Amino acid sequence: MNMISDSYLSQIDELYNAERHQEVYDKLRRPDGNYSEVSPQILWRLARAIRYLIFTKGKEDKPARKKWLEEGLSVMKMAVEKYPDDSYCNTWYGVMLSLESVERGKKRRIELTYMIREYFDKAYEIDSKYFVLLHCLGTWCFEIARLNKLEREIASVFFAKPPESSYDEALRYFLESYHVNPDLIFTSARIAQCYDKLKNKEAAKKWAERALSKPGRDDEVIEAQEECRKILKNYR
């Protein structure tokens, strides 16, 4: 495995925090596609950059979106096979599977439900304080809680026991994520949505306002912020 210096990782993180995700991707990807000797710290950072590219440039460039998703899935599948005890690799493979489930439609999304949760749970067993993981667990619970009747019937075809969760469980994970990293406005938006579903008007308004205090930088966050605007409008 190639040794990576802390200073190099810091440079990559600085580029990411400056939203220079294409540069991060270009620096980390291997043109030959061989990642077998690449460190887990590089692999999950590559997946992180890919996720952002999918939700920004991939919005208009469908072939690139498909290529990035396939690359992210391939890289992180290899990562969890080689580094099964790395929390970040398990988290980001779960993220890539979640993206695949969205791209492939409702049936595939339901099929992947337990598999996604399996990788998030494994990551949680290793490191329960990673804010991205906590957010992902909250999102998993949130999406399961809002399945409609038809979707639950479809799930019962694939699983003897269809997945279950609640907005209360989702809220618990989102609040944990927020306490680790209060700067992630996406988490604030999800907290607002949970409180809205739980009919807690004042809390929903408070968190929706917080979620709208900064501009969203990718489609997923912008969509969640739109939901927050609806919450504020409904509670006027």
XYZ file of C-alpha atoms in Angstrom:
236
model
C 0.000 0.000 0.000
C 1.289 3.429 -0.941
C 2.107 5.601 2.055
C 0.329 8.933 2.019
C 1.565 11.862 4.080
C -0.722 13.801 6.388
C 0.244 16.993 4.571
C -0.964 15.562 1.245
C -4.293 14.529 2.780
C -4.610 18.003 4.278
C -4.089 19.515 0.829
C -6.823 17.288 -0.582
C -9.194 18.253 2.238
C -8.451 21.941 1.703
C -9.380 21.585 -1.972
C -12.562 19.760 -0.998
C -13.523 22.412 1.559
C -12.915 25.056 -1.107
C -15.359 23.107 -3.322
C -12.695 22.385 -5.910
C -14.020 18.868 -6.324
C -12.938 18.359 -9.913
C -9.344 19.025 -8.836
C -9.689 16.521 -6.013
C -11.036 13.944 -8.432
C -8.279 14.581 -10.971
C -5.584 14.264 -8.315
C -6.911 11.055 -6.778
C -8.167 8.989 -9.691
C -5.926 6.443 -11.383
C -6.089 6.664 -15.193
C -5.302 2.954 -15.415
C -8.118 2.118 -12.988
C -5.756 0.167 -10.721
C -6.471 1.048 -7.090
C -5.207 -2.161 -5.529
C -2.299 -0.468 -3.740
C -4.072 2.764 -2.890
C -4.641 3.648 0.773
C -8.181 3.722 2.228
C -7.715 7.420 3.063
C -7.400 8.144 -0.654
C -10.183 5.806 -1.759
C -12.949 7.278 0.378
C -11.854 10.805 -0.474
C -12.143 9.891 -4.152
C -15.679 8.615 -3.520
C -16.499 11.844 -1.682
C -15.407 13.889 -4.703
C -17.346 11.615 -7.062
C -20.530 12.073 -5.041
C -20.231 15.840 -5.364
C -19.537 15.682 -9.118
C -22.606 13.485 -9.615
C -24.807 16.084 -7.919
C -23.306 19.064 -9.737
C -21.788 18.499 -13.170
C -23.603 15.186 -13.497
C -26.936 16.987 -13.456
C -26.503 18.025 -17.088
C -23.929 15.473 -18.246
C -25.695 12.099 -18.025
C -22.850 10.017 -19.564
C -20.367 11.510 -17.081
C -22.812 10.906 -14.228
C -23.092 7.235 -15.232
C -19.302 6.903 -15.532
C -18.656 8.505 -12.151
C -21.220 6.318 -10.424
C -19.807 3.129 -11.928
C -16.295 4.221 -10.969
C -17.346 5.071 -7.423
C -19.100 1.728 -6.976
C -16.136 -0.206 -8.346
C -13.550 1.642 -6.268
C -15.453 1.419 -2.998
C -16.428 -2.227 -3.498
C -12.731 -2.975 -3.803
C -12.054 -0.750 -0.785
C -14.407 -2.609 1.586
C -13.053 -5.935 0.388
C -9.472 -4.876 1.053
C -10.119 -2.704 4.126
C -13.216 -4.265 5.746
C -12.528 -2.634 9.111
C -12.272 0.924 7.815
C -15.335 2.901 8.916
C -14.975 5.551 6.224
C -14.708 2.982 3.417
C -17.837 1.197 4.644
C -19.650 4.521 4.891
C -18.740 5.648 1.404
C -19.543 2.297 -0.188
C -22.964 2.651 1.416
C -23.205 6.144 -0.091
C -22.314 4.837 -3.549
C -24.911 2.062 -3.231
C -27.473 4.678 -2.192
C -26.686 6.700 -5.307
C -27.038 3.587 -7.443
C -30.398 2.823 -5.848
C -31.684 6.279 -6.793
C -30.403 6.022 -10.364
C -31.829 2.559 -11.042
C -35.405 3.194 -9.950
C -37.767 2.187 -7.163
C -37.425 -1.599 -7.506
C -33.626 -1.548 -7.334
C -33.774 0.989 -4.518
C -35.842 -1.361 -2.393
C -33.645 -4.344 -3.302
C -30.556 -2.522 -2.020
C -32.131 -1.269 1.203
C -30.744 -3.860 3.595
C -27.375 -4.021 1.845
C -26.912 -0.265 2.266
C -27.856 -0.444 5.945
C -25.461 -3.351 6.450
C -22.478 -1.219 5.429
C -23.646 1.759 7.475
C -24.117 -0.456 10.547
C -20.662 -1.959 10.131
C -19.161 1.514 9.856
C -21.056 2.546 12.998
C -19.655 -0.392 14.954
C -16.144 0.803 14.072
C -16.636 4.553 14.536
C -19.936 5.909 15.848
C -18.820 9.563 15.732
C -18.301 10.101 11.981
C -20.789 12.844 11.137
C -21.250 11.756 7.501
C -22.130 8.244 8.633
C -24.593 9.546 11.222
C -26.230 11.678 8.544
C -26.425 8.644 6.241
C -28.061 6.538 8.946
C -30.561 9.331 9.502
C -31.293 9.477 5.779
C -31.788 5.702 5.620
C -34.297 5.856 8.470
C -36.027 8.918 6.977
C -36.475 7.271 3.583
C -37.828 4.062 5.111
C -40.219 5.994 7.364
C -41.776 7.789 4.408
C -42.306 4.756 2.168
C -45.869 4.765 0.909
C -48.236 1.791 0.960
C -47.341 0.620 -2.554
C -43.613 0.808 -1.842
C -44.092 -1.229 1.329
C -46.004 -3.842 -0.657
C -43.137 -4.001 -3.159
C -40.660 -4.385 -0.291
C -42.655 -7.313 1.100
C -42.038 -9.174 -2.176
C -38.253 -8.998 -1.677
C -38.009 -9.432 2.080
C -39.710 -11.729 4.565
C -39.491 -8.784 6.931
C -39.568 -5.439 5.094
C -37.302 -2.713 6.512
C -38.803 -0.544 9.224
C -37.869 2.750 10.834
C -39.400 5.982 12.100
C -38.952 9.739 11.942
C -37.952 9.641 15.604
C -35.070 7.286 14.814
C -34.033 9.399 11.832
C -34.092 12.528 13.992
C -31.869 10.916 16.602
C -29.140 10.192 14.031
C -29.420 13.629 12.418
C -29.092 15.354 15.789
C -26.048 13.221 16.603
C -24.522 14.221 13.271
C -25.267 17.879 13.915
C -23.592 17.798 17.322
C -20.441 16.366 15.742
C -20.467 18.840 12.844
C -22.963 21.723 13.140
C -21.785 23.292 9.874
C -23.494 20.790 7.553
C -26.641 22.598 6.410
C -27.937 19.412 4.775
C -28.260 17.891 8.238
C -30.125 20.948 9.535
C -32.538 20.605 6.604
C -33.191 16.957 7.402
C -33.762 17.785 11.069
C -36.354 20.363 10.000
C -38.067 17.767 7.820
C -38.171 15.266 10.678
C -39.712 17.778 13.069
C -42.229 18.677 10.371
C -43.231 15.022 10.015
C -43.486 14.782 13.810
C -45.779 17.863 13.859
C -43.374 19.910 15.997
C -44.065 23.265 14.366
C -41.676 25.499 16.319
C -38.712 23.115 16.027
C -39.373 22.605 12.314
C -39.353 26.376 11.728
C -36.173 26.863 13.763
C -34.237 24.197 11.895
C -35.611 25.199 8.507
C -34.357 28.747 9.067
C -30.968 27.378 10.077
C -30.834 25.206 6.955
C -31.484 28.247 4.782
C -28.784 30.383 6.395
C -26.245 29.310 3.752
C -26.589 28.529 0.035
C -26.780 24.894 -1.027
C -23.931 23.720 -3.228
C -25.374 20.627 -4.899
C -28.742 19.340 -6.075
C -29.375 17.096 -3.079
C -28.889 19.944 -0.595
C -30.804 22.458 -2.733
C -33.753 20.045 -2.922
C -33.760 19.664 0.872
C -33.659 23.448 1.241
C -36.690 23.754 -1.023
C -38.538 21.494 1.390
C -37.474 23.822 4.211
C -38.956 26.804 2.347
C -42.230 24.903 2.071
C -42.130 24.201 5.802
C -41.719 27.897 6.600
C -44.487 28.807 4.176
C -46.863 26.247 5.693
C -46.181 27.448 9.242
C -46.646 31.176 8.676
